[in-house]
């Protein structure tokens, strides 16, 4: 079975579903270039839990976990099947790594999961399992979390961390003044650090990256990057996508493909 890469995608605002732009086009092209996955396992900061939970529903619902957006957004559905066997396999791998995980049969897919997948696999033909993200964990924990699930790549599973390369909603202005310089500086530091495969620096981004606290007043939207990098195993080669797509002046839409070297 084909070994899959892992992905980090920036899901931006929920309106990304209706406004693909550069990021949506590049995700669509990426999906066409990749081998067809057997299933997708995705982590999103819009499902935060005390421990780790894994969706086991055979038909996960589309969750519209946002408010105040255009009506067409609420009419969208992403009717992908679930993959209960994959969910149980993931729970087993996590248990073997010392991570207590439980099955969640009722939970659907939040917008951090289904919005980017809408651009990649618009026909929802690939089964999807979502894993929750525990709060109050360091970057190193999320990297190890991904590592625990890395064997799934050899089983044809596409592992996706969905977050946002920068995420400071306190500064939302609609982007009328253009891209904030700190966004570009932070995004370039991440790109350079991944290109150098400097895992120690990546995990210590809060200390080392320029404008880290401004780019991420809270860091839950960057932890999917650590998760996806860890799931790639070893010292992966990073390919950057959508580097020039910044929404509202402060949401960098960068995505990364990680292939094990």
CSV table of C-alpha atoms in Angstrom, one decimal:
chain,number,residue,atom,x,y,z
A,1,UNK,CA,0.0,0.0,0.0
A,2,UNK,CA,1.3,3.5,-0.9
A,3,UNK,CA,2.9,5.4,2.0
A,4,UNK,CA,1.2,8.8,2.3
A,5,UNK,CA,2.7,12.1,3.2
A,6,UNK,CA,1.3,14.2,6.0
A,7,UNK,CA,-0.2,17.7,5.6
A,8,UNK,CA,-0.6,20.9,7.6
A,9,UNK,CA,-3.3,23.1,6.2
A,10,UNK,CA,-4.4,26.6,7.2
A,11,UNK,CA,-8.2,26.6,7.2
A,12,UNK,CA,-8.6,30.4,7.7
A,13,UNK,CA,-12.1,31.7,8.4
A,14,UNK,CA,-15.1,29.5,7.6
A,15,UNK,CA,-15.7,31.6,4.4
A,16,UNK,CA,-12.7,29.7,3.0
A,17,UNK,CA,-15.3,27.2,2.0
A,18,UNK,CA,-16.8,29.7,-0.4
A,19,UNK,CA,-13.7,31.6,-1.3
A,20,UNK,CA,-10.9,29.1,-2.2
A,21,UNK,CA,-8.4,31.6,-3.5
A,22,UNK,CA,-4.8,30.5,-3.9
A,23,UNK,CA,-4.9,28.2,-0.9
A,24,UNK,CA,-8.0,26.4,-2.2
A,25,UNK,CA,-6.6,26.0,-5.7
A,26,UNK,CA,-3.3,24.6,-4.4
A,27,UNK,CA,-5.0,22.2,-2.1
A,28,UNK,CA,-7.2,21.0,-5.0
A,29,UNK,CA,-4.1,20.5,-7.2
A,30,UNK,CA,-2.3,18.7,-4.4
A,31,UNK,CA,-5.1,16.2,-3.9
A,32,UNK,CA,-5.1,15.5,-7.7
A,33,UNK,CA,-1.3,14.8,-7.5
A,34,UNK,CA,-1.4,12.6,-4.4
A,35,UNK,CA,-2.2,8.9,-4.5
A,36,UNK,CA,-5.9,8.4,-3.5
A,37,UNK,CA,-5.9,7.8,0.3
A,38,UNK,CA,-7.7,4.9,1.8
A,39,UNK,CA,-9.0,7.3,4.5
A,40,UNK,CA,-8.1,10.6,6.1
A,41,UNK,CA,-7.3,11.3,9.8
A,42,UNK,CA,-7.6,15.0,10.7
A,43,UNK,CA,-6.9,17.0,13.8
A,44,UNK,CA,-8.4,20.5,14.3
A,45,UNK,CA,-8.3,23.0,17.1
A,46,UNK,CA,-12.0,23.4,16.9
A,47,UNK,CA,-12.4,20.2,18.8
A,48,UNK,CA,-10.5,20.7,22.1
A,49,UNK,CA,-11.0,18.1,24.9
A,50,UNK,CA,-9.4,17.3,28.2
A,51,UNK,CA,-8.1,14.0,26.8
A,52,UNK,CA,-8.0,12.5,23.3
A,53,UNK,CA,-11.2,11.5,21.6
A,54,UNK,CA,-11.6,9.8,18.1
A,55,UNK,CA,-14.7,9.9,16.0
A,56,UNK,CA,-16.2,6.4,15.4
A,57,UNK,CA,-19.4,7.4,13.6
A,58,UNK,CA,-20.1,5.7,10.3
A,59,UNK,CA,-21.7,8.9,9.0
A,60,UNK,CA,-20.3,12.0,10.8
A,61,UNK,CA,-22.4,15.0,10.5
A,62,UNK,CA,-21.2,18.4,9.1
A,63,UNK,CA,-20.8,20.7,12.1
A,64,UNK,CA,-21.4,24.4,11.4
A,65,UNK,CA,-19.5,25.6,14.5
A,66,UNK,CA,-19.6,29.4,13.7
A,67,UNK,CA,-22.1,32.2,13.6
A,68,UNK,CA,-22.8,35.4,11.7
A,69,UNK,CA,-21.7,34.3,8.3
A,70,UNK,CA,-23.5,34.2,4.9
A,71,UNK,CA,-26.5,31.8,4.7
A,72,UNK,CA,-24.9,29.7,1.8
A,73,UNK,CA,-22.2,28.6,4.3
A,74,UNK,CA,-24.7,26.9,6.5
A,75,UNK,CA,-26.2,25.1,3.5
A,76,UNK,CA,-23.0,23.3,2.8
A,77,UNK,CA,-22.6,19.7,3.7
A,78,UNK,CA,-19.6,17.4,3.6
A,79,UNK,CA,-21.1,13.9,3.6
A,80,UNK,CA,-17.9,11.8,3.9
A,81,UNK,CA,-18.3,8.4,5.4
A,82,UNK,CA,-16.6,7.7,8.7
A,83,UNK,CA,-14.1,4.9,9.2
A,84,UNK,CA,-14.7,3.1,12.5
A,85,UNK,CA,-12.0,0.5,11.9
A,86,UNK,CA,-9.4,3.3,11.4
A,87,UNK,CA,-10.6,5.0,14.5
A,88,UNK,CA,-10.1,1.9,16.6
A,89,UNK,CA,-6.7,1.4,15.0
A,90,UNK,CA,-5.8,5.0,15.9
A,91,UNK,CA,-6.9,4.4,19.5
A,92,UNK,CA,-4.7,1.3,19.7
A,93,UNK,CA,-1.7,3.2,18.4
A,94,UNK,CA,-2.2,6.0,20.9
A,95,UNK,CA,-2.6,3.5,23.7
A,96,UNK,CA,0.7,1.8,22.7
A,97,UNK,CA,2.3,5.2,23.0
A,98,UNK,CA,0.9,5.8,26.4
A,99,UNK,CA,-1.9,8.2,25.3
A,100,UNK,CA,-5.3,7.3,26.7
A,101,UNK,CA,-7.8,7.9,23.9
A,102,UNK,CA,-11.5,7.1,23.8
A,103,UNK,CA,-14.1,6.5,21.1
A,104,UNK,CA,-16.6,9.3,20.4
A,105,UNK,CA,-19.6,7.9,18.4
A,106,UNK,CA,-21.6,11.1,18.3
A,107,UNK,CA,-19.2,13.7,17.1
A,108,UNK,CA,-19.2,15.0,13.6
A,109,UNK,CA,-16.6,17.0,11.6
A,110,UNK,CA,-16.1,20.6,12.5
A,111,UNK,CA,-15.2,23.3,10.0
A,112,UNK,CA,-11.5,23.0,10.7
A,113,UNK,CA,-11.8,19.5,9.2
A,114,UNK,CA,-14.4,19.7,6.5
A,115,UNK,CA,-13.6,23.1,5.0
A,116,UNK,CA,-10.1,22.3,3.7
A,117,UNK,CA,-11.3,18.8,2.7
A,118,UNK,CA,-14.1,20.4,0.6
A,119,UNK,CA,-11.4,21.8,-1.7
A,120,UNK,CA,-9.3,18.7,-1.7
A,121,UNK,CA,-11.9,16.0,-2.2
A,122,UNK,CA,-15.1,17.9,-3.1
A,123,UNK,CA,-17.1,14.7,-3.8
A,124,UNK,CA,-16.4,13.6,-0.1
A,125,UNK,CA,-15.4,10.1,-1.5
A,126,UNK,CA,-12.7,9.5,1.1
A,127,UNK,CA,-13.7,8.3,4.6
A,128,UNK,CA,-12.7,10.7,7.4
A,129,UNK,CA,-11.9,10.3,11.1
A,130,UNK,CA,-11.2,13.2,13.3
A,131,UNK,CA,-9.1,13.2,16.5
A,132,UNK,CA,-9.5,15.8,19.1
A,133,UNK,CA,-6.7,18.1,20.4
A,134,UNK,CA,-6.2,18.2,24.2
A,135,UNK,CA,-5.7,21.6,25.7
A,136,UNK,CA,-2.7,22.7,27.8
A,137,UNK,CA,-0.1,20.6,26.1
A,138,UNK,CA,3.4,21.8,24.9
A,139,UNK,CA,4.4,21.7,21.3
A,140,UNK,CA,6.6,18.7,22.0
A,141,UNK,CA,3.5,16.8,23.2
A,142,UNK,CA,1.7,17.4,19.9
A,143,UNK,CA,4.8,16.4,17.9
A,144,UNK,CA,4.8,13.1,19.8
A,145,UNK,CA,1.1,12.7,19.4
A,146,UNK,CA,1.7,12.8,15.6
A,147,UNK,CA,4.6,10.4,15.9
A,148,UNK,CA,2.3,7.8,17.6
A,149,UNK,CA,0.0,7.8,14.6
A,150,UNK,CA,2.8,7.8,11.9
A,151,UNK,CA,2.3,4.0,11.1
A,152,UNK,CA,-1.0,4.9,9.6
A,153,UNK,CA,0.8,6.5,6.7
A,154,UNK,CA,2.0,3.1,5.6
A,155,UNK,CA,-1.6,1.9,5.6
A,156,UNK,CA,-2.7,4.5,3.0
A,157,UNK,CA,-4.1,7.0,5.5
A,158,UNK,CA,-3.6,10.7,4.8
A,159,UNK,CA,-2.9,12.5,8.2
A,160,UNK,CA,-3.9,16.1,8.2
A,161,UNK,CA,-3.3,18.8,10.8
A,162,UNK,CA,-5.7,21.7,10.2
A,163,UNK,CA,-5.0,25.0,11.9
A,164,UNK,CA,-3.7,28.4,10.9
A,165,UNK,CA,-0.1,29.5,10.3
A,166,UNK,CA,-0.9,32.8,12.0
A,167,UNK,CA,-4.0,33.4,14.1
A,168,UNK,CA,-4.6,36.7,15.9
A,169,UNK,CA,-8.3,37.4,15.6
A,170,UNK,CA,-7.9,40.4,18.0
A,171,UNK,CA,-6.4,42.2,15.1
A,172,UNK,CA,-9.1,41.5,12.6
A,173,UNK,CA,-9.7,44.6,10.5
A,174,UNK,CA,-10.8,43.1,7.2
A,175,UNK,CA,-7.3,43.5,5.7
A,176,UNK,CA,-7.9,47.0,4.3
A,177,UNK,CA,-4.4,48.1,5.2
A,178,UNK,CA,-2.7,45.1,3.6
A,179,UNK,CA,-0.8,42.2,5.1
A,180,UNK,CA,0.7,42.9,8.5
A,181,UNK,CA,4.6,42.7,8.3
A,182,UNK,CA,4.8,40.5,11.4
A,183,UNK,CA,2.7,37.9,9.5
A,184,UNK,CA,5.3,37.6,6.8
A,185,UNK,CA,8.2,37.6,9.2
A,186,UNK,CA,6.7,34.8,11.3
A,187,UNK,CA,5.7,32.7,8.2
A,188,UNK,CA,9.2,33.0,6.7
A,189,UNK,CA,10.7,31.9,10.0
A,190,UNK,CA,8.5,28.8,10.0
A,191,UNK,CA,9.4,28.1,6.4
A,192,UNK,CA,13.2,28.5,7.0
A,193,UNK,CA,13.0,26.3,10.2
A,194,UNK,CA,11.2,23.6,8.4
A,195,UNK,CA,13.6,23.7,5.4
A,196,UNK,CA,16.5,23.3,7.8
A,197,UNK,CA,14.7,20.5,9.6
A,198,UNK,CA,15.4,22.1,12.9
A,199,UNK,CA,12.9,20.3,15.1
A,200,UNK,CA,14.2,21.7,18.3
A,201,UNK,CA,13.8,25.3,17.1
A,202,UNK,CA,10.3,24.5,15.7
A,203,UNK,CA,9.2,23.2,19.0
A,204,UNK,CA,10.6,26.2,20.8
A,205,UNK,CA,9.0,28.6,18.3
A,206,UNK,CA,7.4,30.6,21.2
A,207,UNK,CA,10.9,31.7,22.3
A,208,UNK,CA,12.7,31.8,18.9
A,209,UNK,CA,10.3,32.9,16.2
A,210,UNK,CA,9.8,36.6,15.5
A,211,UNK,CA,6.5,38.0,16.7
A,212,UNK,CA,5.4,34.6,18.0
A,213,UNK,CA,3.1,35.9,20.7
A,214,UNK,CA,1.5,38.3,18.3
A,215,UNK,CA,1.1,35.7,15.6
A,216,UNK,CA,-0.5,33.3,18.1
A,217,UNK,CA,-1.8,34.9,21.3
A,218,UNK,CA,-2.9,31.3,22.1
A,219,UNK,CA,-1.2,28.5,20.3
A,220,UNK,CA,-3.9,25.9,19.6
A,221,UNK,CA,-4.0,26.9,15.9
A,222,UNK,CA,-0.3,26.2,15.4
A,223,UNK,CA,-0.2,22.8,17.2
A,224,UNK,CA,-1.7,21.0,14.2
A,225,UNK,CA,1.6,21.9,12.4
A,226,UNK,CA,3.6,20.1,15.2
A,227,UNK,CA,1.2,17.2,14.9
A,228,UNK,CA,1.5,16.8,11.1
A,229,UNK,CA,5.3,17.2,11.3
A,230,UNK,CA,5.6,14.5,14.0
A,231,UNK,CA,3.3,12.2,12.0
A,232,UNK,CA,5.7,12.4,9.0
A,233,UNK,CA,8.4,10.6,11.0
A,234,UNK,CA,12.1,11.1,10.9
A,235,UNK,CA,13.3,14.3,9.3
A,236,UNK,CA,10.7,15.0,6.6
A,237,UNK,CA,11.1,17.2,3.6
A,238,UNK,CA,8.7,20.1,3.8
A,239,UNK,CA,7.0,21.6,0.7
A,240,UNK,CA,5.3,24.9,1.2
A,241,UNK,CA,2.0,25.8,-0.5
A,242,UNK,CA,-0.1,29.0,-0.7
A,243,UNK,CA,2.8,31.2,0.6
A,244,UNK,CA,1.3,34.4,-0.7
A,245,UNK,CA,-2.3,33.9,0.4
A,246,UNK,CA,-3.0,36.0,3.5
A,247,UNK,CA,-6.7,36.7,4.5
A,248,UNK,CA,-7.8,39.9,6.2
A,249,UNK,CA,-4.2,41.0,6.6
A,250,UNK,CA,-3.4,38.6,9.4
A,251,UNK,CA,-4.4,35.0,8.6
A,252,UNK,CA,-1.6,33.4,6.7
A,253,UNK,CA,-3.0,30.5,4.6
A,254,UNK,CA,0.3,28.5,4.2
A,255,UNK,CA,0.1,24.8,3.9
A,256,UNK,CA,2.8,22.2,4.1
A,257,UNK,CA,3.3,18.7,2.7
A,258,UNK,CA,5.7,16.6,4.7
A,259,UNK,CA,7.4,13.6,3.0
A,260,UNK,CA,9.6,11.3,5.1
A,261,UNK,CA,13.2,11.6,3.9
